[in-house]
Short mmCIF file of C-alpha atoms (C1' of nucleotides) in Angstrom, two decimals:
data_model
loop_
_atom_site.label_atom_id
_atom_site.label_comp_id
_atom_site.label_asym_id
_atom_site.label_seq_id
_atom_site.Cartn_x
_atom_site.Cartn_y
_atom_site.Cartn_z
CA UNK Z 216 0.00 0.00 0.00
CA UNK Z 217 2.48 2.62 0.78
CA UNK Z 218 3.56 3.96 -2.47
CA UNK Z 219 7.20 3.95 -3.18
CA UNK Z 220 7.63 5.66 -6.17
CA UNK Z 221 6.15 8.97 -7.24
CA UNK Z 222 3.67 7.56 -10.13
CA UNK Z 223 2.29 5.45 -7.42
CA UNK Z 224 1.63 8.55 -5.00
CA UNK Z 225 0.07 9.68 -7.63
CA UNK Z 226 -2.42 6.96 -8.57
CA UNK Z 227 -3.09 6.27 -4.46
CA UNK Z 228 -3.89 10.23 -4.52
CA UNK Z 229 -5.94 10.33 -7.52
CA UNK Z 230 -8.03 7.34 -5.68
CA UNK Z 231 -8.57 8.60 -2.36
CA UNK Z 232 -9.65 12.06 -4.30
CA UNK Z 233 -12.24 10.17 -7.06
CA UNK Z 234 -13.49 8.58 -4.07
CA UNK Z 235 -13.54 11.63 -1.85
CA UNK Z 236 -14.48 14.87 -4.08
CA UNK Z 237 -15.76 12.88 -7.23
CA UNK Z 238 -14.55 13.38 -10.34
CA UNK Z 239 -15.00 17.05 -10.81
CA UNK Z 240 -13.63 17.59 -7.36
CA UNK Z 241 -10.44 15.89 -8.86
CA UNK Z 242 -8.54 18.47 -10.26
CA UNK Z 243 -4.83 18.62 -10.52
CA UNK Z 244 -4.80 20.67 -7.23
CA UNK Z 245 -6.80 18.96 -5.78
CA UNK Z 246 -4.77 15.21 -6.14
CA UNK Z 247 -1.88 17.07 -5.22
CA UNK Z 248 -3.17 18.53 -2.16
CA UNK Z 249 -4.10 14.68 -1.21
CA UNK Z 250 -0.63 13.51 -1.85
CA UNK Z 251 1.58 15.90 -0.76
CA UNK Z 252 3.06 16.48 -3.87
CA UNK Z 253 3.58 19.12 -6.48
CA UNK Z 254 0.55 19.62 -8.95
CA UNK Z 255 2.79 19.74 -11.80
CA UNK Z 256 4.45 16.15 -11.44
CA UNK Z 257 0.81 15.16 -12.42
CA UNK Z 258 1.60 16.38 -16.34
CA UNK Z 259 5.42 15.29 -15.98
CA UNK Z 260 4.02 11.48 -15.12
CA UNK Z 261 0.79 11.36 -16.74
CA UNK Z 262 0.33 14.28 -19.61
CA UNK Z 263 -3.06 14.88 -18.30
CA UNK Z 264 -5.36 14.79 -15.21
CA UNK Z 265 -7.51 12.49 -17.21
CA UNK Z 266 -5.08 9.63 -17.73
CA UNK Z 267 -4.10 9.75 -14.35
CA UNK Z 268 -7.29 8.77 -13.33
CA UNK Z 269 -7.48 6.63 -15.25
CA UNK Z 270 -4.86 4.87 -14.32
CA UNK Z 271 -6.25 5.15 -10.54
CA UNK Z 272 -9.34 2.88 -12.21
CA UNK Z 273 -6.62 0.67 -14.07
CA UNK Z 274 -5.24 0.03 -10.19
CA UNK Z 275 -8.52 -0.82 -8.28
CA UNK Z 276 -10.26 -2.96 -11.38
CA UNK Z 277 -6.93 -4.66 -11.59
CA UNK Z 278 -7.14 -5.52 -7.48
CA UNK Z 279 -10.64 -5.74 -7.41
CA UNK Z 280 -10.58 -8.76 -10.09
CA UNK Z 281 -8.18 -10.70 -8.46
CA UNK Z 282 -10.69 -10.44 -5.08
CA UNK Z 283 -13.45 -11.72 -7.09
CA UNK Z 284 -12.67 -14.45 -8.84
CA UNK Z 285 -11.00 -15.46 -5.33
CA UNK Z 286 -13.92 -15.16 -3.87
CA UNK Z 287 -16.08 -16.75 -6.74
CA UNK Z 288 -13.93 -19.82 -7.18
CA UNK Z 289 -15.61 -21.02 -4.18
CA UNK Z 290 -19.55 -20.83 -5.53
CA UNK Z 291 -20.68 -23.95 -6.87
CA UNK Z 292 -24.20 -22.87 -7.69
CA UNK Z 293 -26.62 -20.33 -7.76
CA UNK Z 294 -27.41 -19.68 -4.05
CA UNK Z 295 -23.33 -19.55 -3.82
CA UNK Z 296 -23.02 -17.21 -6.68
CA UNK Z 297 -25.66 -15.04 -5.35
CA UNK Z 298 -23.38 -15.18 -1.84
CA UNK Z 299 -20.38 -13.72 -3.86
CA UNK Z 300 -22.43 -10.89 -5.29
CA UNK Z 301 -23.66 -9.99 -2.43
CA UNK Z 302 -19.57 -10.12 -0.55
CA UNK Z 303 -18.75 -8.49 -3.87
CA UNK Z 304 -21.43 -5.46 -3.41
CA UNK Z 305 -19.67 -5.18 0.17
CA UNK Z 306 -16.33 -5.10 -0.55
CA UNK Z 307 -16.88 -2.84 -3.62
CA UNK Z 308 -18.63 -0.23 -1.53
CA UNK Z 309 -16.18 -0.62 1.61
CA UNK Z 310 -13.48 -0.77 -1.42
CA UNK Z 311 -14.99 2.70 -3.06
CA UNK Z 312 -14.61 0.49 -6.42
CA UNK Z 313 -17.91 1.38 -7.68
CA UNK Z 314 -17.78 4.54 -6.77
CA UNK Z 315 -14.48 5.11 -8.76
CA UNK Z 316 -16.37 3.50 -11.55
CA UNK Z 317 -19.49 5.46 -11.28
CA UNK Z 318 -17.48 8.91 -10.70
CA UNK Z 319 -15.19 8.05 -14.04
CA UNK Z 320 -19.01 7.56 -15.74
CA UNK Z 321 -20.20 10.75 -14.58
CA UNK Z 322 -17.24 12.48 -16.34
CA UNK Z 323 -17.59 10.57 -19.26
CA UNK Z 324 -20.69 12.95 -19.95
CA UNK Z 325 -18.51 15.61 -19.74
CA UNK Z 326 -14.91 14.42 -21.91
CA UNK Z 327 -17.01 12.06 -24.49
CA UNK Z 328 -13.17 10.75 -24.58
CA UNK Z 329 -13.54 8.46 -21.91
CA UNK Z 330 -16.51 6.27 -22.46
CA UNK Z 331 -14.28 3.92 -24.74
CA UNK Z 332 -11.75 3.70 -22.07
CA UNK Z 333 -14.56 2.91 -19.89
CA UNK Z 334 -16.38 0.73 -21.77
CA UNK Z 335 -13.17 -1.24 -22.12
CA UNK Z 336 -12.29 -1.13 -18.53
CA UNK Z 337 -15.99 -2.79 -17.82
CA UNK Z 338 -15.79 -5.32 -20.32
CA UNK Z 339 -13.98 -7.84 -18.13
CA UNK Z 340 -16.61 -7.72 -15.55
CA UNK Z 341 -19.35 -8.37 -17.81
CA UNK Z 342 -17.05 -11.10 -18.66
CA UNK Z 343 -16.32 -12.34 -15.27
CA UNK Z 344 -20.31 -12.43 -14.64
CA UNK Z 345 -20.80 -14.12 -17.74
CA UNK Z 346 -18.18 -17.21 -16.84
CA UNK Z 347 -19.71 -17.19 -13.60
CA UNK Z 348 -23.09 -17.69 -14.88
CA UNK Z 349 -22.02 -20.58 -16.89
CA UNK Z 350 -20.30 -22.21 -14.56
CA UNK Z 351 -23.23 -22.57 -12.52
CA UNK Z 352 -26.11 -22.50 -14.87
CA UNK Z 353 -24.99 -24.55 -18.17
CA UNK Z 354 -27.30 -27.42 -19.12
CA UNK Z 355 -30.21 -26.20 -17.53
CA UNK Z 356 -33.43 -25.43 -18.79
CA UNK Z 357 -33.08 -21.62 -17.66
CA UNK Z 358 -30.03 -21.36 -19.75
CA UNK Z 359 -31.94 -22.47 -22.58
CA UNK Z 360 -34.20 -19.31 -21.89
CA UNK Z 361 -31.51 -16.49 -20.92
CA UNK Z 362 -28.63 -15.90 -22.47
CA UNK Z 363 -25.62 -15.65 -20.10
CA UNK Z 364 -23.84 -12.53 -21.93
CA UNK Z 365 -27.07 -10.62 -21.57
CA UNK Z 366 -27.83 -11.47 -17.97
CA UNK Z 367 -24.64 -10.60 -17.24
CA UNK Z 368 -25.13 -6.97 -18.75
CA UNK Z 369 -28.04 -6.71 -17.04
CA UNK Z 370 -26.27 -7.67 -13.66
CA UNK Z 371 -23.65 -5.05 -14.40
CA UNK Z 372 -26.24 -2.52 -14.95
CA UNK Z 373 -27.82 -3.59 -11.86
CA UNK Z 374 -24.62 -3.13 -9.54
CA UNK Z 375 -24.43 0.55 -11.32
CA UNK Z 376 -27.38 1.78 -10.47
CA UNK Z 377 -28.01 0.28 -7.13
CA UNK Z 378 -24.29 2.00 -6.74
CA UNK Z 379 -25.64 5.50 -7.87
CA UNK Z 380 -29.14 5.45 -5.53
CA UNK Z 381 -27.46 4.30 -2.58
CA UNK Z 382 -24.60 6.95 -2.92
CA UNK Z 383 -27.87 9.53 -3.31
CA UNK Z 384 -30.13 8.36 -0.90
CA UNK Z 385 -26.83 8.00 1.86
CA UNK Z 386 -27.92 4.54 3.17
CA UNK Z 387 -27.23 1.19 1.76
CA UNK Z 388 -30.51 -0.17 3.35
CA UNK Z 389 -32.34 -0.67 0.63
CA UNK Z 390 -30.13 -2.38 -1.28
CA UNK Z 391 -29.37 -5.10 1.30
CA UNK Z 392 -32.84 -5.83 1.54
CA UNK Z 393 -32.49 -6.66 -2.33
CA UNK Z 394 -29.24 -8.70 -2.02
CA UNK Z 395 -30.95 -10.75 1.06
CA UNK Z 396 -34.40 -10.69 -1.60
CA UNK Z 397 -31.78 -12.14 -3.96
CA UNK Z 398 -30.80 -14.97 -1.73
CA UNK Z 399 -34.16 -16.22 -1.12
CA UNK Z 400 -34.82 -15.95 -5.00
CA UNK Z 401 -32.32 -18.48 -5.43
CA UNK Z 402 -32.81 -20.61 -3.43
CA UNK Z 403 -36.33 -20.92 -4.78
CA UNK Z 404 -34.77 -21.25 -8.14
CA UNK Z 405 -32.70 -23.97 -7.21
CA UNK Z 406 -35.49 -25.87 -5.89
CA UNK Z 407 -37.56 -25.30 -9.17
CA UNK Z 408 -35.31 -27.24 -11.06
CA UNK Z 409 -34.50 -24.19 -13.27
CA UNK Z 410 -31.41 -25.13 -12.69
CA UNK Z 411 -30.66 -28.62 -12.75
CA UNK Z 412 -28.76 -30.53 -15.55
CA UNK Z 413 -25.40 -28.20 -15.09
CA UNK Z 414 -22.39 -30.28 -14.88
CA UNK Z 415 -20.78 -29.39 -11.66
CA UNK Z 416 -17.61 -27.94 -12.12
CA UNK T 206 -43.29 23.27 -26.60
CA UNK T 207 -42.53 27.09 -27.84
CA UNK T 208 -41.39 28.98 -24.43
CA UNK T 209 -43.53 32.15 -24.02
CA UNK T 210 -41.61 33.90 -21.52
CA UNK T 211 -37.68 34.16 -20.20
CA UNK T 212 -37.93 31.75 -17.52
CA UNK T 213 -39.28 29.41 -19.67
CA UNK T 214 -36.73 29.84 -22.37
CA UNK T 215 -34.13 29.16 -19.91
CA UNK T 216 -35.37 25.88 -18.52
CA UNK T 217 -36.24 24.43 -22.43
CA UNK T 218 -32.47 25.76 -22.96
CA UNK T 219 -30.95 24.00 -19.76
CA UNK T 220 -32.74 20.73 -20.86
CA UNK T 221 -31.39 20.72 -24.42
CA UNK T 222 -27.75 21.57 -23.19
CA UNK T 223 -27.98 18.94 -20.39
CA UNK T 224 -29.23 16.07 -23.20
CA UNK T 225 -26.14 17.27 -25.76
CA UNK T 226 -23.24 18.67 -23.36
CA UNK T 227 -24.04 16.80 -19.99
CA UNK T 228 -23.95 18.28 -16.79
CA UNK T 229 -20.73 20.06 -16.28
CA UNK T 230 -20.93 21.05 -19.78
CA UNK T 231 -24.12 22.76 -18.73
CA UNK T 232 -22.51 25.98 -17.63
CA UNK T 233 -24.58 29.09 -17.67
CA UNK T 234 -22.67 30.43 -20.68
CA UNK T 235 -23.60 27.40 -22.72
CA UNK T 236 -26.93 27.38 -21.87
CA UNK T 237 -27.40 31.29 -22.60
CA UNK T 238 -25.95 30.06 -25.71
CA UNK T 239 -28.06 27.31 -26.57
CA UNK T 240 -31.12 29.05 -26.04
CA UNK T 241 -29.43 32.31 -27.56
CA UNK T 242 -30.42 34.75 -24.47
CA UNK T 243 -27.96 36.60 -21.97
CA UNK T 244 -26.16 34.96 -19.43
CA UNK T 245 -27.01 36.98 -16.58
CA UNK T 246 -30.77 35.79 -17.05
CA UNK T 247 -30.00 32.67 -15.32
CA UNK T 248 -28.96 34.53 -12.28
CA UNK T 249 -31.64 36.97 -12.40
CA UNK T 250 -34.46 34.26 -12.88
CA UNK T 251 -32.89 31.42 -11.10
CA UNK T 252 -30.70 32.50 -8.75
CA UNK T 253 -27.58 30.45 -9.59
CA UNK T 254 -27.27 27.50 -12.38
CA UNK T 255 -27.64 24.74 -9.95
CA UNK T 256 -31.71 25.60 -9.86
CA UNK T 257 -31.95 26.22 -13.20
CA UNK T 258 -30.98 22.65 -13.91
CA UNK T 259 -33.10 21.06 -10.98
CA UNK T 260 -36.11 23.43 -13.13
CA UNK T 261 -35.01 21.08 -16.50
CA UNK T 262 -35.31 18.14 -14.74
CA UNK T 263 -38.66 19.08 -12.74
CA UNK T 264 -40.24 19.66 -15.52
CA UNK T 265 -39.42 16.57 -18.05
CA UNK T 266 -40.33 14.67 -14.84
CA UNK T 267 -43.72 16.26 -14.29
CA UNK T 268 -44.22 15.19 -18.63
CA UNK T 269 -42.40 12.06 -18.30
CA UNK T 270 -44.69 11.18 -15.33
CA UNK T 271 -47.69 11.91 -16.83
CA UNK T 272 -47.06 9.86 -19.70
CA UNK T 273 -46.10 6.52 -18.04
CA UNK T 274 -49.61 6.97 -15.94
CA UNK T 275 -51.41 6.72 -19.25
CA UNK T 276 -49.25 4.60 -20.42
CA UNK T 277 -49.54 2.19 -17.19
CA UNK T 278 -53.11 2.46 -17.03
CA UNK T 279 -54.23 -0.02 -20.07
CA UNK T 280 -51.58 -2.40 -18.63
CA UNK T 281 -53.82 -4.96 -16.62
CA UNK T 282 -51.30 -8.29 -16.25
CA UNK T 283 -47.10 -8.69 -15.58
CA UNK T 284 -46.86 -9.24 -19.57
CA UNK T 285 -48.67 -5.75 -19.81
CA UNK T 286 -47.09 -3.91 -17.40
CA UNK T 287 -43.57 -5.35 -19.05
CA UNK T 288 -44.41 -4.14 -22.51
CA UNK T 289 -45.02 -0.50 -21.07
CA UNK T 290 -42.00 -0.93 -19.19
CA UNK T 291 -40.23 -1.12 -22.53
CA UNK T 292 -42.28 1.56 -23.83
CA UNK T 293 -40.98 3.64 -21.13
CA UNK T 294 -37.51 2.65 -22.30
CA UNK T 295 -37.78 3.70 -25.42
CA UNK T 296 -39.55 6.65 -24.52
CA UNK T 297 -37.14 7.99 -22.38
CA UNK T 298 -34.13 7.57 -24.70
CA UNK T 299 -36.12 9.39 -27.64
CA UNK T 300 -36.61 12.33 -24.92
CA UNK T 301 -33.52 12.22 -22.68
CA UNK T 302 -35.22 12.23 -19.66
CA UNK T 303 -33.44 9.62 -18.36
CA UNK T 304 -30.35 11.22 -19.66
CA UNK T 305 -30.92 14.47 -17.94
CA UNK T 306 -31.28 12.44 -14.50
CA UNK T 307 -28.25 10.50 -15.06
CA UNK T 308 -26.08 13.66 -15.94
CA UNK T 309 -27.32 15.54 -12.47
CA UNK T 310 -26.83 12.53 -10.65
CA UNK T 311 -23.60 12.29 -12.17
CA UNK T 312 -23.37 16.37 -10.78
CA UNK T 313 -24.25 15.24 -7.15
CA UNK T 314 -21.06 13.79 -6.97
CA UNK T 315 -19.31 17.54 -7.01
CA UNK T 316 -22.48 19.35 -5.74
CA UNK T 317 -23.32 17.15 -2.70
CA UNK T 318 -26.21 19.25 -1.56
CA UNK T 319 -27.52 18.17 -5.51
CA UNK T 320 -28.21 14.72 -4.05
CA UNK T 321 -31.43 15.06 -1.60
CA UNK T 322 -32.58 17.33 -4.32
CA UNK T 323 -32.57 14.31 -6.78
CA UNK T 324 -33.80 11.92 -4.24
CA UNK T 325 -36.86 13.87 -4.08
CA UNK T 326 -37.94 13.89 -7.45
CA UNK T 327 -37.09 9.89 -8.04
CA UNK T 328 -39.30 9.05 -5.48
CA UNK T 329 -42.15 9.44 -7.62
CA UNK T 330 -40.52 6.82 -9.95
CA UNK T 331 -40.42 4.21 -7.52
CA UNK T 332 -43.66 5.11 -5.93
CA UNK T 333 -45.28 5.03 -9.07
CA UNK T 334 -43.18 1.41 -9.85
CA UNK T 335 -44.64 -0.15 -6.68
CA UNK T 336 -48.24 1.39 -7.30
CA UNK T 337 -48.24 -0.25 -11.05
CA UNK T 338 -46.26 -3.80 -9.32
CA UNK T 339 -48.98 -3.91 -6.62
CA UNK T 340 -51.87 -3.13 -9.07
CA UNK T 341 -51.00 -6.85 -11.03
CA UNK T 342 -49.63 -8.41 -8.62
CA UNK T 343 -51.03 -8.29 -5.71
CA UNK T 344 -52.87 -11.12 -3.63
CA UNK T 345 -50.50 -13.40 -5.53
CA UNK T 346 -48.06 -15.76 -4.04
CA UNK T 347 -45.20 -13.76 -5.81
CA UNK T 348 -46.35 -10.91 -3.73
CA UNK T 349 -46.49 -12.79 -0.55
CA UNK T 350 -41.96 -13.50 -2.00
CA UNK T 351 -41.05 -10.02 -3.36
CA UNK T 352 -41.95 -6.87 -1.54
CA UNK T 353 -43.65 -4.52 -4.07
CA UNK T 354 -41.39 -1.64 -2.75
CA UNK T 355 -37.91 -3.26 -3.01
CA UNK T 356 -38.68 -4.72 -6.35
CA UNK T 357 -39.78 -0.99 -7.87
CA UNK T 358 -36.70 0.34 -6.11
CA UNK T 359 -34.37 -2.99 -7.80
CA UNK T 360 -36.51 -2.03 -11.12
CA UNK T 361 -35.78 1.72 -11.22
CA UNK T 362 -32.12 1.02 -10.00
CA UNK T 363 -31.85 -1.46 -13.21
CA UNK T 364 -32.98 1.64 -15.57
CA UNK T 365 -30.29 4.08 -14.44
CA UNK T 366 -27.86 1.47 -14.68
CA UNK T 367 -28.35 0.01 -18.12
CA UNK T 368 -28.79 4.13 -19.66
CA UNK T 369 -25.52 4.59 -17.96
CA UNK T 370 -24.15 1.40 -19.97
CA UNK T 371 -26.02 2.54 -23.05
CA UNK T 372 -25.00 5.58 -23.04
CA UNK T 373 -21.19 4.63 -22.87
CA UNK T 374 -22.21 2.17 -25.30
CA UNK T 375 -23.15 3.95 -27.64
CA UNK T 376 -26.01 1.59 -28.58
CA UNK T 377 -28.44 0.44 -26.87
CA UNK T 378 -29.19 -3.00 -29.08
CA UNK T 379 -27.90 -5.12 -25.44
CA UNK T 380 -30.69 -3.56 -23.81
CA UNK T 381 -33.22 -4.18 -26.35
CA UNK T 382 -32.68 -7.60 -26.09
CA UNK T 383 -33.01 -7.51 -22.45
CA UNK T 384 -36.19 -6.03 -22.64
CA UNK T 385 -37.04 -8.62 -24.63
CA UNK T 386 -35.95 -11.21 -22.95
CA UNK T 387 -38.10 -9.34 -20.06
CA UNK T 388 -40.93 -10.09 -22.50
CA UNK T 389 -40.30 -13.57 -22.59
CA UNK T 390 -39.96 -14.09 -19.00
CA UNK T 391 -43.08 -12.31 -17.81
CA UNK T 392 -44.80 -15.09 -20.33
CA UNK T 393 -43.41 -18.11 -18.48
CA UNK T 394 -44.21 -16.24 -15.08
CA UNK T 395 -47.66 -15.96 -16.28
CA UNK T 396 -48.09 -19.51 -17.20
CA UNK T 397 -46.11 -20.39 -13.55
CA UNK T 398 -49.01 -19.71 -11.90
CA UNK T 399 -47.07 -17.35 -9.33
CA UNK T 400 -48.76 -14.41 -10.42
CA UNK T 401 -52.35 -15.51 -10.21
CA UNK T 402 -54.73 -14.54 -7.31
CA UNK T 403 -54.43 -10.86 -8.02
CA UNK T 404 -57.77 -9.14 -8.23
CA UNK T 405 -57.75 -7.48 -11.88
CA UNK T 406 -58.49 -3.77 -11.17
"C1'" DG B 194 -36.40 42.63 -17.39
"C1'" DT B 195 -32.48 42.62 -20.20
"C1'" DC B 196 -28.11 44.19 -21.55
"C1'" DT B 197 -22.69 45.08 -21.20
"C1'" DA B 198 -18.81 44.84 -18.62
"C1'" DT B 199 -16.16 43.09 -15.31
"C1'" DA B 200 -14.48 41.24 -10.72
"C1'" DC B 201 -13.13 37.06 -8.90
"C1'" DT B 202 -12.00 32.07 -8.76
"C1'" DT B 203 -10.46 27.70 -10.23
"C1'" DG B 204 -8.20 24.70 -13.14
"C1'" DG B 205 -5.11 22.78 -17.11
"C1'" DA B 206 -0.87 23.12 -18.65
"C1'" DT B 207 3.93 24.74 -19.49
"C1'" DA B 208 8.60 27.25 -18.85
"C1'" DG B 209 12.52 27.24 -16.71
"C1'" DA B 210 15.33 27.18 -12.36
"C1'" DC B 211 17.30 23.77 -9.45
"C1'" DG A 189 12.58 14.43 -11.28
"C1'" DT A 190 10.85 18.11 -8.69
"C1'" DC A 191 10.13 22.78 -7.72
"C1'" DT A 192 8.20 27.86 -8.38
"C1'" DA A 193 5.99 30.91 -11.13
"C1'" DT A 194 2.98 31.94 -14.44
"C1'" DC A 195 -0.09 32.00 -18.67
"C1'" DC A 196 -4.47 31.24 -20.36
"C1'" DA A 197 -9.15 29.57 -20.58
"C1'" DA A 198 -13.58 28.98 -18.61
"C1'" DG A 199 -16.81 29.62 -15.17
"C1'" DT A 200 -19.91 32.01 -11.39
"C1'" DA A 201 -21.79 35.90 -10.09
"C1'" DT A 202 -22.66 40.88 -9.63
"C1'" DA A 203 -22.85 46.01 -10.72
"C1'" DG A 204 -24.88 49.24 -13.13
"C1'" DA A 205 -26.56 51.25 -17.61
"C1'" DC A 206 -30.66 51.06 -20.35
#
DNA sequence: GTCTATACTTGGATAGAC
DNA sequence: GTCTATCCAAGTATAGAC
């Protein structure tokens, strides 16, 4: 964690400010000020503001991915998938992982320039969610009816915006109720038979 | 649609330049520009920028709103209430509305005291969510499973998310077939039995 | 109510000393 | 590689003429 080398002040800084002052409130100053360090080493390391926080959402996607498929390697089937999510909402909020993400999104609407970086940057989740579903649901009859690619979009999209209310409304209440909602779901799924036939991996 | 009088120049200005520039490209000088009146008229009617853009998205709210009701209204099963769902989609791509909540939401993140002010005018989404879930729903044993509330919160959640994706997209074809696929669903929860019971109203 | 002009602030970015 | 100093652009907001 402690950063030895100047680019990696940098990146730590431009984290803890994304996550602190959003991406507006993470100007050049403004990283500086959180680092200690001068506002012009940003341009000498970087070139722009923009890349270096981008590079800040290189770092945590990078870290976060390695937690997850950790922590998915263990989920043999729905109900355990659903566990993970719910460990990965968690961590991603306690993390500020999401709302690095969902700050980066924000600007996109601002610099059109980084929706392609961002969109590229998300891919591998919607990938990650797609193996995942697979894994657990191949061979079964609800496979046959939902594509896994497009569930896993819509799971994505689902993480996002529960992100973006909670941040707004200040409390993550209502979005454990859904996760624990999510939980029963599936375990109601599993005993509908939805899901049987997968070849346990 | 043609704006009679200054103020409501401004506000059909601030709602074009938040659908095409986004929200911090929504300064008062490109709004004056937009709608091709003097800068200072923002300050004079509004007070400051902020509630000139919280007008914009007060009043596509207020149209948006009334829409879905009449939309909602001929929708009397899940398969109904699904296809104006999609409607709604659609709907609120073609006008931006969603896009004009996404980009303040996106603001809240610099402007903190933004985010109660968007709170209170999404509440009417999910209130109006939960009155359409209850209306086909209830008295059925997927009632007695899924709260109405959480569900409309989940549902509303799932709409700001997939825009978001959409709109970094820059197409919204995974969504279609998600809606779709929402289509299809609804039909085998029909047939399930779990949503029968409900008194049609 | 609407205009011009302007004061003030913040931020991106660079030059050039060290 | 890091610093100070600074330029320039863009934005909010107000004063004051009309």
């Amino acid at each position: 964690m402690a950063p030895d080398d100047t680019k990696d002040r940098i990146v730590e800084a431009a984290i803890t400010t994304l996550k602190e002052r959003g991406y507006a409130g993470s100007s050049a100053r403004a990283i500086a000020a959180t680092g200690s360090f001068n506002q012009a080493l940003i341009f000498y390391h970087f070139g722009s503001v923009r890349d270096a926080l981008l590079a800040a959402l290189d770092r945590t996607s990078a870290e976060r991915m390695a937690a997850y498929r950790t922590a998915a390697a263990s989920a043999t089937d729905i109900q355990g998938l659903v566990g993970v999510a719910t460990e990965i909402y968690h961590e991603d909020l306690a993390s500020g992982h999401i709302t690095i993400l969902a700050e980066l999104i924000a600007g996109a609407s601002t610099d059109r320039t980084l929706g392609p970086e961002i969109v590229a940057r998300i891919a591998p989740w919607i990938d990650f969610a797609r193996e995942e579903i697979d894994r657990v649901a191949q061979g079964s009859p609800l496979a046959q009816l939902v594509p896994a690619d497009d569930l896993a979009y819509a799971i994505v999209a689902q993480f996002l915006g529960l992100e973006l209310l909670t941040h707004l409304d200040g409390t993550a209440e209502r979005a454990e109720r859904l996760f624990q909602l999510a939980g029963s779901f599936s375990t109601l799924l599993s005993m509908s038979g939805l899901m049987d036939g997968g070849p346990p991996r």
